[in-house]
Short mmCIF file of C-alpha atoms and ligand atoms in Angstrom, two decimals:
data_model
loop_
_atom_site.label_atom_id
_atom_site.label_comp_id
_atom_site.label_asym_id
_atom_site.label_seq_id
_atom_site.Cartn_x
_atom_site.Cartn_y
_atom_site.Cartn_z
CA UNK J 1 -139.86 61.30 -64.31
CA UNK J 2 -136.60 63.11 -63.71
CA UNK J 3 -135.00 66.13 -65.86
CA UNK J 4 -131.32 64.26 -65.35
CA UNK J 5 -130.33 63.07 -68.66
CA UNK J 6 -128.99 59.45 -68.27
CA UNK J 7 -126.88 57.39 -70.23
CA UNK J 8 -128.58 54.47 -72.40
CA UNK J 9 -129.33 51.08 -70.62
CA UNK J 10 -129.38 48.01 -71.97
CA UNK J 11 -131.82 45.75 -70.17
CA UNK J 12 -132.26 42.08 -70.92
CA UNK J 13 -134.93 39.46 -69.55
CA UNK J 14 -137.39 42.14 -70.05
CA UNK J 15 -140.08 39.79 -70.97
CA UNK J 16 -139.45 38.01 -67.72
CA UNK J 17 -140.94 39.20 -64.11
CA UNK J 18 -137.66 40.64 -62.82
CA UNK J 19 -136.34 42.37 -66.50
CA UNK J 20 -139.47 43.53 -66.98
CA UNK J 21 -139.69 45.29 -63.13
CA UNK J 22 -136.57 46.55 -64.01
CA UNK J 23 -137.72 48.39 -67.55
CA UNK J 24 -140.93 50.03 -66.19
CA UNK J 25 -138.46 51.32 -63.26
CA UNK J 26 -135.89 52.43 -65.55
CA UNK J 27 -138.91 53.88 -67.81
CA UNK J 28 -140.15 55.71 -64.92
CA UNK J 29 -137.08 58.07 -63.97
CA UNK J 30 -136.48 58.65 -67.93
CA UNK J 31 -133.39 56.48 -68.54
CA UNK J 32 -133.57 55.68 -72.14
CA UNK J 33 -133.19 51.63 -72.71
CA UNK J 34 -132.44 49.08 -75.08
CA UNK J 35 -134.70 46.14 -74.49
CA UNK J 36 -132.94 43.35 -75.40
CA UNK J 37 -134.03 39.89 -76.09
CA UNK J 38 -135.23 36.76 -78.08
CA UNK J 39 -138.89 37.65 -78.82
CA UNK J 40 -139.31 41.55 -79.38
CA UNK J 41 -142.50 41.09 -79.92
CA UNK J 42 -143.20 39.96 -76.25
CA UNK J 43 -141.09 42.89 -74.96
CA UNK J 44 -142.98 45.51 -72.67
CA UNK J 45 -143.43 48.60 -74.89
CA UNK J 46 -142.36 51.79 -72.94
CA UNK J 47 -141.40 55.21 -73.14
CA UNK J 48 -137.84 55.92 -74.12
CA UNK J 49 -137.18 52.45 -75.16
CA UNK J 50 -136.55 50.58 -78.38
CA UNK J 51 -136.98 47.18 -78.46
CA UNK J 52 -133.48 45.07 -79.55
CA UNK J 53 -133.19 41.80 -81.04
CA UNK J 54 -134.15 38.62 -81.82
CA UNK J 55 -130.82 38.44 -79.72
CA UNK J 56 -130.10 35.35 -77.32
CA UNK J 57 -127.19 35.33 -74.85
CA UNK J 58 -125.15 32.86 -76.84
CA UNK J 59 -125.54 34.70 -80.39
CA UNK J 60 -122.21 36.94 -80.57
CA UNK J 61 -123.52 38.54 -83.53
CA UNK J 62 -127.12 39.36 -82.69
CA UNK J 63 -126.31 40.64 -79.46
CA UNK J 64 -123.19 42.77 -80.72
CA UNK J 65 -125.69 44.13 -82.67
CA UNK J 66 -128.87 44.54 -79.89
CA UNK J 67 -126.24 46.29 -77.69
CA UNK J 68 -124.93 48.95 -79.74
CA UNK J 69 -125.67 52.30 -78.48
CA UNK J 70 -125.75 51.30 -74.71
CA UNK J 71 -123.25 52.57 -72.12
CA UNK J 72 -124.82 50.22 -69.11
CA UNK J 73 -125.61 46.51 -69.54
CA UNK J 74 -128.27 44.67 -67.15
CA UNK J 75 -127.65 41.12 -67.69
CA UNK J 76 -130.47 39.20 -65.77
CA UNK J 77 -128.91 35.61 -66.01
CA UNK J 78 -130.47 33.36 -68.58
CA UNK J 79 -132.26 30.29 -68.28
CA UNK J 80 -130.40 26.78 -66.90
CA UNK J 81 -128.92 25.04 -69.88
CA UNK J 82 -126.24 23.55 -69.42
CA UNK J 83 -123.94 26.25 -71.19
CA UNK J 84 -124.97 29.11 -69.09
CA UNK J 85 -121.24 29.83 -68.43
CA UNK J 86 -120.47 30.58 -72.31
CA UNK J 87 -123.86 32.09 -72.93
CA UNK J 88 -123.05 35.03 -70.12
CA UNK J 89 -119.55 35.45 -71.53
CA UNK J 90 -120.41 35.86 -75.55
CA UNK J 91 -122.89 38.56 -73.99
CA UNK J 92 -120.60 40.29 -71.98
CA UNK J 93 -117.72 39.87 -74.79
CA UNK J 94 -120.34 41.59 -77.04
CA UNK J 95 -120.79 44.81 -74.38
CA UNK J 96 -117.02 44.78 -74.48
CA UNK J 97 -116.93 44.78 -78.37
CA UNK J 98 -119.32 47.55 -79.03
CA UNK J 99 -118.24 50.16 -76.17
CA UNK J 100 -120.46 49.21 -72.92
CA UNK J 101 -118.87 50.50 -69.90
CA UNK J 102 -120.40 49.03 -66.95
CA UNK J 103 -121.81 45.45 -66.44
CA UNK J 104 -124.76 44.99 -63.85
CA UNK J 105 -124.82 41.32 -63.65
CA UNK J 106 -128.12 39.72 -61.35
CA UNK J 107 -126.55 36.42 -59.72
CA UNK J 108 -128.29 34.27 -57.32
CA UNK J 109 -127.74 34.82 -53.48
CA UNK J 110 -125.19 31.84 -52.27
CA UNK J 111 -123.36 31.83 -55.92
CA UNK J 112 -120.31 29.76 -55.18
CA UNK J 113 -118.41 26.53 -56.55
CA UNK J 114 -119.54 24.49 -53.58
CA UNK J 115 -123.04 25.79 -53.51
CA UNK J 116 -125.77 23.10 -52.58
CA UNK J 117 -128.14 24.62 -55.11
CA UNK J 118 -127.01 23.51 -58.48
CA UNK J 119 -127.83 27.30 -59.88
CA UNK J 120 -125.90 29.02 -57.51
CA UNK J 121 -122.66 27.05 -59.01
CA UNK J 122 -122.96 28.31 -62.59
CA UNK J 123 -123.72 31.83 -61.08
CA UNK J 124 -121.04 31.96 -59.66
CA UNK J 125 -118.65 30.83 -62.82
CA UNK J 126 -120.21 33.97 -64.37
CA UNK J 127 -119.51 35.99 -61.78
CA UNK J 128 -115.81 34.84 -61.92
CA UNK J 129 -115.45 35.30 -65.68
CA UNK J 130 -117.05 38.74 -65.06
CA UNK J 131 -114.27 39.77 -62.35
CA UNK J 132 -111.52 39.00 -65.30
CA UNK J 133 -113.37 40.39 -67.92
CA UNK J 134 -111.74 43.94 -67.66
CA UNK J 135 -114.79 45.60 -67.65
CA UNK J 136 -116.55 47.94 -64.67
CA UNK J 137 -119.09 45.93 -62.81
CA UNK J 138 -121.07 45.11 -59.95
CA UNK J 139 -123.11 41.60 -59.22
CA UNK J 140 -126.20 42.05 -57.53
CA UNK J 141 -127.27 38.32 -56.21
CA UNK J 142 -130.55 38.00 -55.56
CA UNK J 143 -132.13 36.32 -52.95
CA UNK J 144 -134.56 33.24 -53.13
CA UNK J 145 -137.64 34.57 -54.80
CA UNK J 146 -140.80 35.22 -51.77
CA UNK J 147 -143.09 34.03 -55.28
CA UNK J 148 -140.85 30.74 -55.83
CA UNK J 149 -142.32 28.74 -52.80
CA UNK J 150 -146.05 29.92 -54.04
CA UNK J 151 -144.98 28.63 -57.73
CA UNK J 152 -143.67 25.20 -56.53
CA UNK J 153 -147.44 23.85 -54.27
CA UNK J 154 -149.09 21.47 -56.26
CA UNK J 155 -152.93 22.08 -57.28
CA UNK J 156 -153.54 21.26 -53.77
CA UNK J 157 -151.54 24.07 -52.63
CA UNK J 158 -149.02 21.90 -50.89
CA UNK J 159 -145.34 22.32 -50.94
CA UNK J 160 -142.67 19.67 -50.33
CA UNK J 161 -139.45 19.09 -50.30
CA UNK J 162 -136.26 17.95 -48.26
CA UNK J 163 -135.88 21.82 -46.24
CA UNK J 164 -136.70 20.24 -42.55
CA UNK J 165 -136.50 23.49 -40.85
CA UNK J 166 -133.83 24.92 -42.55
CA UNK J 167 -133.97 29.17 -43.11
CA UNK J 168 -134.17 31.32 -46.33
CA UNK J 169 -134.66 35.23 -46.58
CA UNK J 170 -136.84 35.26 -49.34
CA UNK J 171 -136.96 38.40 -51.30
CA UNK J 172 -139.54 40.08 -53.73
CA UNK J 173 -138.75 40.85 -57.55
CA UNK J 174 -140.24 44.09 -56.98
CA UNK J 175 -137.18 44.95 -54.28
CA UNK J 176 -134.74 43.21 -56.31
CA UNK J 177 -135.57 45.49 -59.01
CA UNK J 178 -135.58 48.66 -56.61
CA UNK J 179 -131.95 47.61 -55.77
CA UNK J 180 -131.02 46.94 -58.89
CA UNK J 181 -132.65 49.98 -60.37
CA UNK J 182 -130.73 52.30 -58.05
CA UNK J 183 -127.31 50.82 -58.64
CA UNK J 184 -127.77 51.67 -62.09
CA UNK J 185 -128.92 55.33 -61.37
CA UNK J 186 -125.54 55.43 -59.61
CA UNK J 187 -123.77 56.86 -62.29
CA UNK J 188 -120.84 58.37 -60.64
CA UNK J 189 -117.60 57.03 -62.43
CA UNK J 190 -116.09 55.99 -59.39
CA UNK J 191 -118.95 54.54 -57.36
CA UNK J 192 -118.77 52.05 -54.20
CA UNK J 193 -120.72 49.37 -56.51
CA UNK J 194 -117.91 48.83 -58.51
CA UNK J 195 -116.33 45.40 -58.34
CA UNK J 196 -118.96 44.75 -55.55
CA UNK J 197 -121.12 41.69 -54.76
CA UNK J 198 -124.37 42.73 -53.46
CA UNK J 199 -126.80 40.27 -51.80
CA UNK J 200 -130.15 41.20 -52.11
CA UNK J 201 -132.19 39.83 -49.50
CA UNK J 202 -135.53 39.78 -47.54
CA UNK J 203 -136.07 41.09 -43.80
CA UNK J 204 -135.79 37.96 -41.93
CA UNK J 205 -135.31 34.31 -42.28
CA UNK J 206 -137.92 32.06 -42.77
CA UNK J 207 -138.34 28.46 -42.74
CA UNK J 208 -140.48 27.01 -45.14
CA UNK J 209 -143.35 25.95 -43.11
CA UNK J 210 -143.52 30.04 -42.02
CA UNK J 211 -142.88 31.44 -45.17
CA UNK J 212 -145.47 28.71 -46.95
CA UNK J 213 -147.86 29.61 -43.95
CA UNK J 214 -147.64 33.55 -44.79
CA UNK J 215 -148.05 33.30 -48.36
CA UNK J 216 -151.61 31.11 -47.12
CA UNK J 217 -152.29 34.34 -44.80
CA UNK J 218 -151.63 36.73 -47.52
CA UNK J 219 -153.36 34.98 -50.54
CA UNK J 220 -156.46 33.63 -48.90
CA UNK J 221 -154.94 29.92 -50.00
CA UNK J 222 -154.58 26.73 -48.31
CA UNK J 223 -150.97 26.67 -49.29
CA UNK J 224 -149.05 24.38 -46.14
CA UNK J 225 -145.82 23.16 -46.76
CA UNK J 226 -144.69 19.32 -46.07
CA UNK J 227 -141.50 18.16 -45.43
CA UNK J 228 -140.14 15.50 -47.11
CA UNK J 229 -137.18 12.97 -46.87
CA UNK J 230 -134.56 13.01 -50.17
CA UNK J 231 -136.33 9.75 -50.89
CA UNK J 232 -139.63 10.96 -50.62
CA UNK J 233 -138.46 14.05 -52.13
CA UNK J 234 -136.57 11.58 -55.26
CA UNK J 235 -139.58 8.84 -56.04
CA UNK J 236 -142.66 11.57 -55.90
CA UNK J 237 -140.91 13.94 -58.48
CA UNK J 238 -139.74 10.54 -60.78
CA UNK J 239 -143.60 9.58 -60.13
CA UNK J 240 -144.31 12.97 -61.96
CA UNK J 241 -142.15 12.44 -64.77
CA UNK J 242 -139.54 15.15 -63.98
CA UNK J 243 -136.66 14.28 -65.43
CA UNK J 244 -132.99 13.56 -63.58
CA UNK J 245 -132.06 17.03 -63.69
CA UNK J 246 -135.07 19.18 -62.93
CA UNK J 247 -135.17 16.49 -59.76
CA UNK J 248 -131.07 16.80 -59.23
CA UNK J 249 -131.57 20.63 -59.31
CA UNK J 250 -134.87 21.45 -57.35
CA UNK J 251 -133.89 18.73 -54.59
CA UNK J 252 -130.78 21.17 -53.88
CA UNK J 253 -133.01 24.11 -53.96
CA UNK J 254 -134.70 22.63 -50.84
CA UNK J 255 -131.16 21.26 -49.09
CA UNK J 256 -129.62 25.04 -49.81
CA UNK J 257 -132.22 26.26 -47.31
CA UNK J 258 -132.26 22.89 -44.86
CA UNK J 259 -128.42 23.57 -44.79
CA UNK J 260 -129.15 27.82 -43.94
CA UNK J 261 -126.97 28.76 -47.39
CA UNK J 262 -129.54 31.37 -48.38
CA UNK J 263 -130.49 32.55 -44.64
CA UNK J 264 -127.96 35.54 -44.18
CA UNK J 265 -130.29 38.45 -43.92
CA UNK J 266 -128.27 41.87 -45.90
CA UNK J 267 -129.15 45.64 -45.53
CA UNK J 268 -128.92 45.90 -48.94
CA UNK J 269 -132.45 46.53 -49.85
CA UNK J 270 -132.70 49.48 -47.22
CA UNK J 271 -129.49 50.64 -47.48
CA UNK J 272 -130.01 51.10 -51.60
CA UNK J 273 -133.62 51.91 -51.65
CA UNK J 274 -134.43 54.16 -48.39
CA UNK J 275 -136.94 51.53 -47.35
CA UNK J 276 -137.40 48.54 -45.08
CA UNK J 277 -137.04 44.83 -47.23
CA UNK J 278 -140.89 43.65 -47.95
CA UNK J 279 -141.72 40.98 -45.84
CA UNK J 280 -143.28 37.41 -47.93
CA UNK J 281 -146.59 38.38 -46.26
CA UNK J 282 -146.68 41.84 -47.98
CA UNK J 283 -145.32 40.48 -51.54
CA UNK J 284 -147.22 42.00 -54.48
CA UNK J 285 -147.53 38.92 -56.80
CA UNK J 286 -148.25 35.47 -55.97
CA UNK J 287 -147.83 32.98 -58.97
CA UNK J 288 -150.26 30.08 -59.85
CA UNK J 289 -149.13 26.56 -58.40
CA UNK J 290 -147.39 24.02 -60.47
CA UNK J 291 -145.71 27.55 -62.38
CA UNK J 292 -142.33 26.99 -61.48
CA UNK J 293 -139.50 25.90 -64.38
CA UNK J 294 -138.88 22.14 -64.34
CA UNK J 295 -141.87 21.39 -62.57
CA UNK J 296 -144.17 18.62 -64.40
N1 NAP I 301 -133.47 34.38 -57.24
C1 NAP I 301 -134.27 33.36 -57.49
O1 NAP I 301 -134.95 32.78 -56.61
C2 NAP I 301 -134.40 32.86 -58.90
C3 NAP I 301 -135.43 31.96 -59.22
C4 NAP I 301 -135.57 31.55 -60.53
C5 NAP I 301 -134.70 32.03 -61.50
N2 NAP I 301 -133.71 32.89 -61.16
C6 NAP I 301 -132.75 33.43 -62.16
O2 NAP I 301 -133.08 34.81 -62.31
C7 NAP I 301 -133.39 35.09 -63.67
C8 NAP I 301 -134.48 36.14 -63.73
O3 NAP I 301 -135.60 35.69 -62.99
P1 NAP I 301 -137.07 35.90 -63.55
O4 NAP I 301 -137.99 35.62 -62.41
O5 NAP I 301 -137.18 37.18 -64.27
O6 NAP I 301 -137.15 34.69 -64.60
P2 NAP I 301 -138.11 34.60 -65.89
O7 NAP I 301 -139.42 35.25 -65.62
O8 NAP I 301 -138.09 33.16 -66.30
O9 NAP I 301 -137.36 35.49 -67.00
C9 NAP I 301 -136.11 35.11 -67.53
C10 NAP I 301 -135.77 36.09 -68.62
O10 NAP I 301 -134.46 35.79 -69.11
C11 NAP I 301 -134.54 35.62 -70.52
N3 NAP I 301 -133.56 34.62 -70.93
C12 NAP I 301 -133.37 33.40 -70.40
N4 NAP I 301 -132.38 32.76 -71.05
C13 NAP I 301 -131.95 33.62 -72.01
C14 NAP I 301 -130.95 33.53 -73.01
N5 NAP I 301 -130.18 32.43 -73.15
N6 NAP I 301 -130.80 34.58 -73.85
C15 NAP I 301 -131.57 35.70 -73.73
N7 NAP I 301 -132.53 35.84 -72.79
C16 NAP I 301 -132.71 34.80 -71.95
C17 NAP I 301 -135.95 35.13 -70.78
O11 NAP I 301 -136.27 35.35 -72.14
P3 NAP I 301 -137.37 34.45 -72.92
O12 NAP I 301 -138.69 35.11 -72.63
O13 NAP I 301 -136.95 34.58 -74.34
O14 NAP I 301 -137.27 33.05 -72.39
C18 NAP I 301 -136.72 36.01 -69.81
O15 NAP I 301 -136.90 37.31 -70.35
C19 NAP I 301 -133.77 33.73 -64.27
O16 NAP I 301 -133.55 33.72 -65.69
C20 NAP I 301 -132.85 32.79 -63.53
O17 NAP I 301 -131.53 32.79 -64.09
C21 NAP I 301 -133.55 33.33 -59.89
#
């Protein structure tokens, strides 16, 4: 712990595996926080913070309300729903409304209108409404997560999807957090993060097959990834009883990487942290199979 007295940060997601990286950071160097949140009760309990809430992205009210007191918001983005646009915006209207200066906003690495993977599209509407808000901020995208691949194998350990040999440079939560941690330290009131887009990535690009093939290495695991056409990739997932969109939406996750949309590989994580990007192999936290959202 440092003896620099730091502003208050508000940190939401925090009983997710990225928020929560980001608290115990925080924690660590002294920063007091406001956890903020839906389920308190699930919220990591730590030194210097309070816990905020029940407060969802979309409740004006509640968050006004979970915010007050904080000078920096983290928003991690929420969950896919459909509305994820106007849930981001009532929380960032209610940072405006009670005095929060600076908006940290984590975005998904390939955010854009035209994005092949679904998610990146409304990341990037938030992003937009977040450069006319009138408020200082930086987006930090994050890469593809190194644990998603390891979350999407079946109980077999096998991953498929429609990625051929396409490239991603997966990235760990625990760097994302590093990054994000340090912007926030940043606390100059002119600082080169402001108004800036940083992408957040891993060392190298991987396809799937290597990165799936590492994770096996590291974990001790038969994972092995298998490539699959989009109509392979369409009637197994319908077979499972995913519905329309979790297929719609995990499909693109596999053609963002066939098409290299998430391969750029940033020295953002260096650059920000003082240390080399973790490679997949060297990732601290491996997820069951069958874990990830949407997946039957
Ligand atoms: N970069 C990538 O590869 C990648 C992969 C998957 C997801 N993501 C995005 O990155 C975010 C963080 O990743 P993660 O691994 O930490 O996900 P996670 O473990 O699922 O955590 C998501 C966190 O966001 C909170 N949240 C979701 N919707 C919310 C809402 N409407 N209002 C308030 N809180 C809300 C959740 O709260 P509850 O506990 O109340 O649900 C949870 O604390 C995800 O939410 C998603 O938008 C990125």
């Amino acid at each position: 712990m440092s003896d620099k007295h730091y502003a208050t940060v508000a940190v939401t997601g925090v009983t997710g595996a990225l928020g929560s990286r980001i608290a115990v950071r925080l924690a660590d160097r002294g920063v007091p926080q406001l956890l903020v949140g839906r389920s308190p009760d699930r919220m990591p309990d730590l030194p210097g913070a309070q816990r905020r809430g029940p407060a969802g992205y979309g409740d004006a009210s509640a968050m006004r309300e979970a915010l007050e007191g904080a000078s920096t918001l983290i928003l991690v983005s929420g969950h896919r729903t459909g509305r994820r646009l106007e849930e981001h915006a009532t929380a960032v209207e209610a940072a405006i409304a009670v005095g929060v200066d600076r908006v940290l906003y984590v975005s998904l690495v390939g955010a854009s209108p035209t994005a092949t993977y679904l998610n990146a599209r409304d990341q990037w509407l938030t992003e937009q409404f977040l450069a006319g808000a009138g408020i200082r901020h930086t987006v930090l995208r994050a890469g593809f997560y190194t644990s998603t691949p390891a979350a999407l194998a079946d109980k077999g350990f096998v991953v498929s999807g429609p990625a051929s040999t396409g490239r991603a440079a997966f990235a760990t939560h625990e760097d994302i957090a590093d990054v994000i941690t340090a912007v926030t330290l940043d606390e100059r009131p002119r600082s080169e993060h402001d108004g800036a887009i940083l992408e957040i990535t891993g060392p190298e690009a991987l396809t799937l097959h290597e990165a799936v093939t590492r994770i096996a290495t590291a974990t001790g695991r038969p994972y092995r990834f298998e490539p699959e056409t989009l109509e392979q990739a369409f009637s197994r997932r319908w077979r499972e009883g995913m519905s329309g969109e979790q297929i719609e939406t995990w499909i693109s996750w596999y053609q963002a990487i066939e098409k290299g949309e998430i391969s750029s590989v940033t020295d953002v994580v260096p650059r920000l942290t003082g240390s080399p990007a973790t490679p997949i192999s060297d990732a601290a936290w491996w997820p069951s199979p069958n874990t990830a959202r949407g997946t039957p």
